[in-house]
Structure formats: C-alpha cells, structure tokens
CSV table of C-alpha atoms in Angstrom, one decimal:
chain,number,residue,atom,x,y,z
A,909,UNK,CA,-4.7,136.4,5.3
A,910,UNK,CA,-8.6,136.3,4.5
A,911,UNK,CA,-8.3,132.7,3.5
A,912,UNK,CA,-6.4,131.8,6.8
A,913,UNK,CA,-9.2,134.2,8.5
A,914,UNK,CA,-12.5,132.7,6.6
A,915,UNK,CA,-11.1,128.9,7.1
A,916,UNK,CA,-10.3,129.5,10.7
A,917,UNK,CA,-14.0,131.7,11.2
A,918,UNK,CA,-15.6,128.9,10.0
A,919,UNK,CA,-14.8,127.3,12.7
A,920,UNK,CA,-14.7,129.9,15.5
A,921,UNK,CA,-17.7,131.9,16.7
A,922,UNK,CA,-14.8,134.9,17.9
A,923,UNK,CA,-14.7,137.2,15.2
A,924,UNK,CA,-12.9,139.7,17.0
A,925,UNK,CA,-9.8,137.8,18.0
A,926,UNK,CA,-8.5,137.3,14.6
A,927,UNK,CA,-9.2,140.9,13.3
A,928,UNK,CA,-6.9,142.7,15.8
A,929,UNK,CA,-4.5,141.3,14.1
A,930,UNK,CA,-5.2,142.2,11.1
A,931,UNK,CA,-6.7,146.3,12.1
A,932,UNK,CA,-2.8,146.3,13.4
A,933,UNK,CA,-1.5,145.4,10.3
A,934,UNK,CA,-4.0,148.2,8.4
A,935,UNK,CA,-2.9,150.8,11.0
A,936,UNK,CA,0.7,149.9,10.4
A,937,UNK,CA,0.1,150.2,6.7
A,938,UNK,CA,-1.8,153.2,6.5
A,939,UNK,CA,-0.2,155.3,8.9
A,940,UNK,CA,3.2,154.7,7.3
A,941,UNK,CA,1.8,156.1,3.9
A,942,UNK,CA,0.5,159.7,5.5
A,943,UNK,CA,3.3,160.0,7.7
A,944,UNK,CA,5.6,159.7,4.7
A,945,UNK,CA,3.6,162.1,2.8
A,946,UNK,CA,3.3,164.4,5.7
A,947,UNK,CA,6.8,164.6,6.3
A,948,UNK,CA,7.8,165.0,2.6
A,949,UNK,CA,5.4,168.2,2.4
A,950,UNK,CA,4.8,166.8,-0.7
A,951,UNK,CA,1.3,168.4,-2.4
A,952,UNK,CA,-2.2,166.8,-3.8
A,953,UNK,CA,-0.9,168.1,-6.9
A,954,UNK,CA,2.7,166.9,-7.2
A,955,UNK,CA,1.8,163.4,-5.2
A,956,UNK,CA,-0.8,163.2,-8.3
A,957,UNK,CA,1.7,163.8,-11.4
A,958,UNK,CA,3.0,160.7,-13.6
A,959,UNK,CA,7.4,162.2,-12.8
A,960,UNK,CA,5.3,160.8,-8.6
A,961,UNK,CA,5.0,157.0,-9.6
A,962,UNK,CA,7.7,156.0,-7.9
A,963,UNK,CA,7.2,158.5,-4.7
A,964,UNK,CA,6.6,155.3,-2.6
A,965,UNK,CA,9.5,153.5,-3.1
A,966,UNK,CA,11.8,154.5,-0.6
A,967,UNK,CA,8.9,152.6,1.9
A,968,UNK,CA,9.9,149.4,-0.7
A,969,UNK,CA,6.3,149.3,-2.8
A,970,UNK,CA,5.1,151.4,-5.7
A,971,UNK,CA,2.4,153.5,-5.2
A,972,UNK,CA,0.6,150.8,-7.1
A,973,UNK,CA,0.7,148.2,-5.2
A,974,UNK,CA,0.1,150.2,-1.5
A,975,UNK,CA,-3.9,151.4,-3.4
A,976,UNK,CA,-4.2,147.8,-4.1
A,977,UNK,CA,-3.5,146.6,-0.5
A,978,UNK,CA,-5.6,149.5,1.2
A,979,UNK,CA,-8.5,148.5,-1.5
A,980,UNK,CA,-7.9,144.8,-0.1
A,981,UNK,CA,-8.3,145.7,3.6
A,982,UNK,CA,-11.1,148.4,3.5
A,983,UNK,CA,-13.6,145.6,1.8
A,984,UNK,CA,-12.3,142.7,4.2
A,985,UNK,CA,-13.2,145.7,6.9
A,986,UNK,CA,-16.3,147.0,5.0
A,987,UNK,CA,-17.7,143.3,4.5
A,988,UNK,CA,-17.3,142.6,8.0
A,989,UNK,CA,-18.5,146.0,9.8
A,990,UNK,CA,-21.7,145.2,8.0
A,991,UNK,CA,-21.6,141.8,9.7
A,992,UNK,CA,-21.1,142.5,12.9
A,993,UNK,CA,-22.9,143.7,15.6
A,994,UNK,CA,-20.8,144.4,18.2
A,995,UNK,CA,-20.5,148.1,19.1
A,996,UNK,CA,-17.4,148.8,19.9
A,997,UNK,CA,-15.8,147.0,17.0
A,998,UNK,CA,-17.8,148.9,14.0
A,999,UNK,CA,-16.4,151.9,16.1
A,1000,UNK,CA,-12.7,150.8,15.4
A,1001,UNK,CA,-13.9,149.0,11.9
A,1002,UNK,CA,-15.1,152.7,10.9
A,1003,UNK,CA,-11.9,154.8,12.2
A,1004,UNK,CA,-9.9,152.3,10.3
A,1005,UNK,CA,-11.8,152.3,6.7
A,1006,UNK,CA,-11.7,156.2,7.3
A,1007,UNK,CA,-7.8,155.8,7.3
A,1008,UNK,CA,-7.0,153.4,4.9
A,1009,UNK,CA,-9.6,155.9,2.4
A,1010,UNK,CA,-7.1,158.6,3.1
A,1011,UNK,CA,-3.5,156.3,2.3
A,1012,UNK,CA,-5.2,154.6,-0.5
A,1013,UNK,CA,-6.0,158.3,-2.4
A,1014,UNK,CA,-2.8,159.6,-2.0
A,1015,UNK,CA,-1.4,156.7,-3.7
A,1016,UNK,CA,-3.0,158.5,-6.5
A,1017,UNK,CA,-3.4,155.1,-8.2
A,1018,UNK,CA,-6.1,154.3,-10.9
A,1019,UNK,CA,-6.4,150.9,-10.5
A,1020,UNK,CA,-6.3,151.0,-6.9
A,1021,UNK,CA,-9.2,153.8,-6.9
A,1022,UNK,CA,-11.4,151.6,-9.4
A,1023,UNK,CA,-10.9,148.8,-6.7
A,1024,UNK,CA,-12.6,150.6,-4.2
A,1025,UNK,CA,-15.4,151.2,-6.5
A,1026,UNK,CA,-15.9,147.7,-7.6
A,1027,UNK,CA,-15.8,147.1,-3.6
A,1028,UNK,CA,-18.4,149.4,-2.6
A,1029,UNK,CA,-20.6,148.2,-5.9
A,1030,UNK,CA,-20.2,144.5,-5.2
A,1031,UNK,CA,-20.8,145.3,-1.2
A,1032,UNK,CA,-24.2,147.2,-2.1
A,1033,UNK,CA,-25.4,144.8,-4.7
A,1034,UNK,CA,-24.6,142.3,-2.2
A,1035,UNK,CA,-27.1,143.9,0.4
A,1036,UNK,CA,-30.1,143.0,-1.8
A,1037,UNK,CA,-32.3,145.3,-1.4
A,1038,UNK,CA,-33.2,148.6,-3.7
A,1039,UNK,CA,-33.0,151.2,-0.5
A,1040,UNK,CA,-29.7,150.5,0.3
A,1041,UNK,CA,-28.1,149.9,-3.3
A,1042,UNK,CA,-30.0,153.2,-4.0
A,1043,UNK,CA,-28.7,155.5,-1.4
A,1044,UNK,CA,-25.5,154.2,-1.2
A,1045,UNK,CA,-24.8,155.2,-4.5
A,1046,UNK,CA,-26.3,158.5,-4.0
A,1047,UNK,CA,-23.6,158.5,-1.4
A,1048,UNK,CA,-20.8,157.4,-3.4
A,1049,UNK,CA,-21.7,160.1,-5.9
A,1050,UNK,CA,-21.8,162.8,-3.3
A,1051,UNK,CA,-17.9,161.1,-2.7
A,1052,UNK,CA,-17.4,161.8,-6.4
A,1053,UNK,CA,-18.4,165.7,-5.7
A,1054,UNK,CA,-16.1,166.1,-2.5
A,1055,UNK,CA,-13.1,164.7,-4.6
A,1056,UNK,CA,-9.4,166.8,-4.4
A,1057,UNK,CA,-8.7,168.9,-7.5
A,1058,UNK,CA,-6.0,166.6,-8.2
A,1059,UNK,CA,-7.9,163.7,-7.7
A,1060,UNK,CA,-10.2,164.5,-10.7
A,1061,UNK,CA,-7.2,165.6,-12.4
A,1062,UNK,CA,-5.3,162.5,-12.0
A,1063,UNK,CA,-8.7,160.3,-13.0
A,1064,UNK,CA,-8.9,162.0,-16.1
A,1065,UNK,CA,-4.9,161.6,-17.0
A,1066,UNK,CA,-5.0,160.6,-20.7
A,1067,UNK,CA,-8.2,161.0,-21.8
A,1068,UNK,CA,-7.9,162.8,-24.7
A,1069,UNK,CA,-4.9,161.4,-25.6
A,1070,UNK,CA,-5.5,157.9,-26.5
A,1071,UNK,CA,-5.5,154.5,-24.6
A,1072,UNK,CA,-1.6,154.3,-24.3
A,1073,UNK,CA,-1.8,157.3,-22.6
A,1074,UNK,CA,-4.1,156.8,-20.2
A,1075,UNK,CA,-2.5,153.2,-19.0
A,1076,UNK,CA,0.7,154.7,-19.2
A,1077,UNK,CA,2.1,153.6,-22.0
A,1078,UNK,CA,1.2,150.1,-20.4
A,1079,UNK,CA,-0.3,149.9,-24.0
A,1080,UNK,CA,2.1,150.2,-25.9
A,1081,UNK,CA,5.7,149.1,-23.8
A,1082,UNK,CA,3.9,145.9,-22.3
A,1083,UNK,CA,0.4,144.8,-23.3
A,1084,UNK,CA,1.3,144.2,-27.3
A,1085,UNK,CA,4.8,142.9,-26.5
A,1086,UNK,CA,3.7,140.4,-24.1
A,1087,UNK,CA,0.8,139.4,-26.3
A,1088,UNK,CA,2.4,136.3,-28.5
A,1089,UNK,CA,2.8,135.0,-25.0
A,1090,UNK,CA,-0.6,135.2,-24.3
A,1091,UNK,CA,-1.9,133.4,-27.4
A,1092,UNK,CA,0.8,130.5,-27.2
A,1093,UNK,CA,-1.1,129.3,-24.1
A,1094,UNK,CA,-4.3,131.1,-23.2
A,1095,UNK,CA,-5.6,128.7,-21.2
A,1096,UNK,CA,-2.7,127.4,-18.9
A,1097,UNK,CA,-0.1,130.9,-18.8
A,1098,UNK,CA,3.1,129.8,-18.3
A,1099,UNK,CA,3.0,130.0,-14.6
A,1100,UNK,CA,4.3,132.2,-12.6
A,1101,UNK,CA,7.0,135.0,-13.0
A,1102,UNK,CA,6.8,133.3,-16.7
A,1103,UNK,CA,7.3,137.5,-18.3
A,1104,UNK,CA,10.7,137.1,-16.9
A,1105,UNK,CA,11.4,134.8,-19.8
A,1106,UNK,CA,9.0,135.8,-22.1
A,1107,UNK,CA,10.5,136.6,-26.2
A,1108,UNK,CA,9.6,140.5,-24.9
A,1109,UNK,CA,11.8,140.5,-21.9
A,1110,UNK,CA,14.6,138.5,-23.4
A,1111,UNK,CA,14.6,141.1,-26.6
A,1112,UNK,CA,14.1,144.2,-23.8
C-alpha cells in the first residue's frame, strides 16, 4: 500500500483521497483486536504472558504479525500527520494513531514495541531540529513511565535468564539450526520461503 500510494502521490496533489482507504482499513484492523480483547475478558497480565502468544490466532494472525501491521500503519500516519496542514485530516490521523497505539499495545509484541520506538526516533531525527528531538525524546520517556505494569513486565521478560529466553527460544530452536543455510549463500539467500526446504526443517 505504501509503495502504491507513494507512486500515486508523485503524480497527484490530492493526498486525502489516497488516505481514506488506508484510514478505513486501519480502523477495521485496530478495532478488530480491541473489540476481540474486550469481548474475551482477558486481563493485561494474561495478554502479556508467554502462554498468550496465540491469543489472536482466531482472528487469523499471530500477535507479532498484528503488532508489525499496527507499527507500519502508525508510521504512515505519523509522517503524513507532520506533512499535511489540513486540520480535519490531522484530527482524523491523530485519532487513528491513538487507536492504533492501543491496538499495538494489546498485542504485547516486543517486536512491535521496538518498531514503534524506532519509528518515533526516525521521525524525530527526520525533523533535523534539536528542540523537536529533545521534546520528543522527553515525551517518549514520559510515555514509558505511564505504561501499564504488564507492558513493562513483558518488555523485561527473560532479561535475567539469557538471550534464548529473551528471544522466546528462537536462538536455540530456530536461529542456530538455520545458521548453516546463511553461510551457504550469505549474499543472495535461497529465495522466498526457502526455510521450508532447509536442512533444519527437513530434519524436524
């Protein structure tokens, strides 16, 4: 979507017409997770636990996939918010970003949390002014202090038990078994979906 809109905007001056479908989709995707959590009655502590990683599976996506989706949508809206002077559009983007951040937090995806921080840092750096960078950094730090305890617990999970626990077992169970595949073709890889026929996968 971002690539198509970028190509279209290079030939058009009517930004709003291209953003309406995105905003509609963002609200559908964000409210889907928020309403699902509300109807389930799950607490934030339950959502933050390792046992809840498949919580959103009935929606057809893993929590990490949803989190990355929300982080990407947030990035598109944040940079658009800074670029437009249309007040109604700015308000719509602001409301959409707020809803998206709530949905992102509910995924308790550490990858999505990291993506959210990176997007905001890139945004602040792109301003190329010291004051916005300073104020934005203070705002991000302030937001960290206001986060629910369950979010902080999720972020700190495994830090006292080694990198394999921090990565939820990915180092020993995924990355190390796949390492020989990387060395066999480090520059070009083996193609999309190549993990499916890797030695590690065939060996179970």
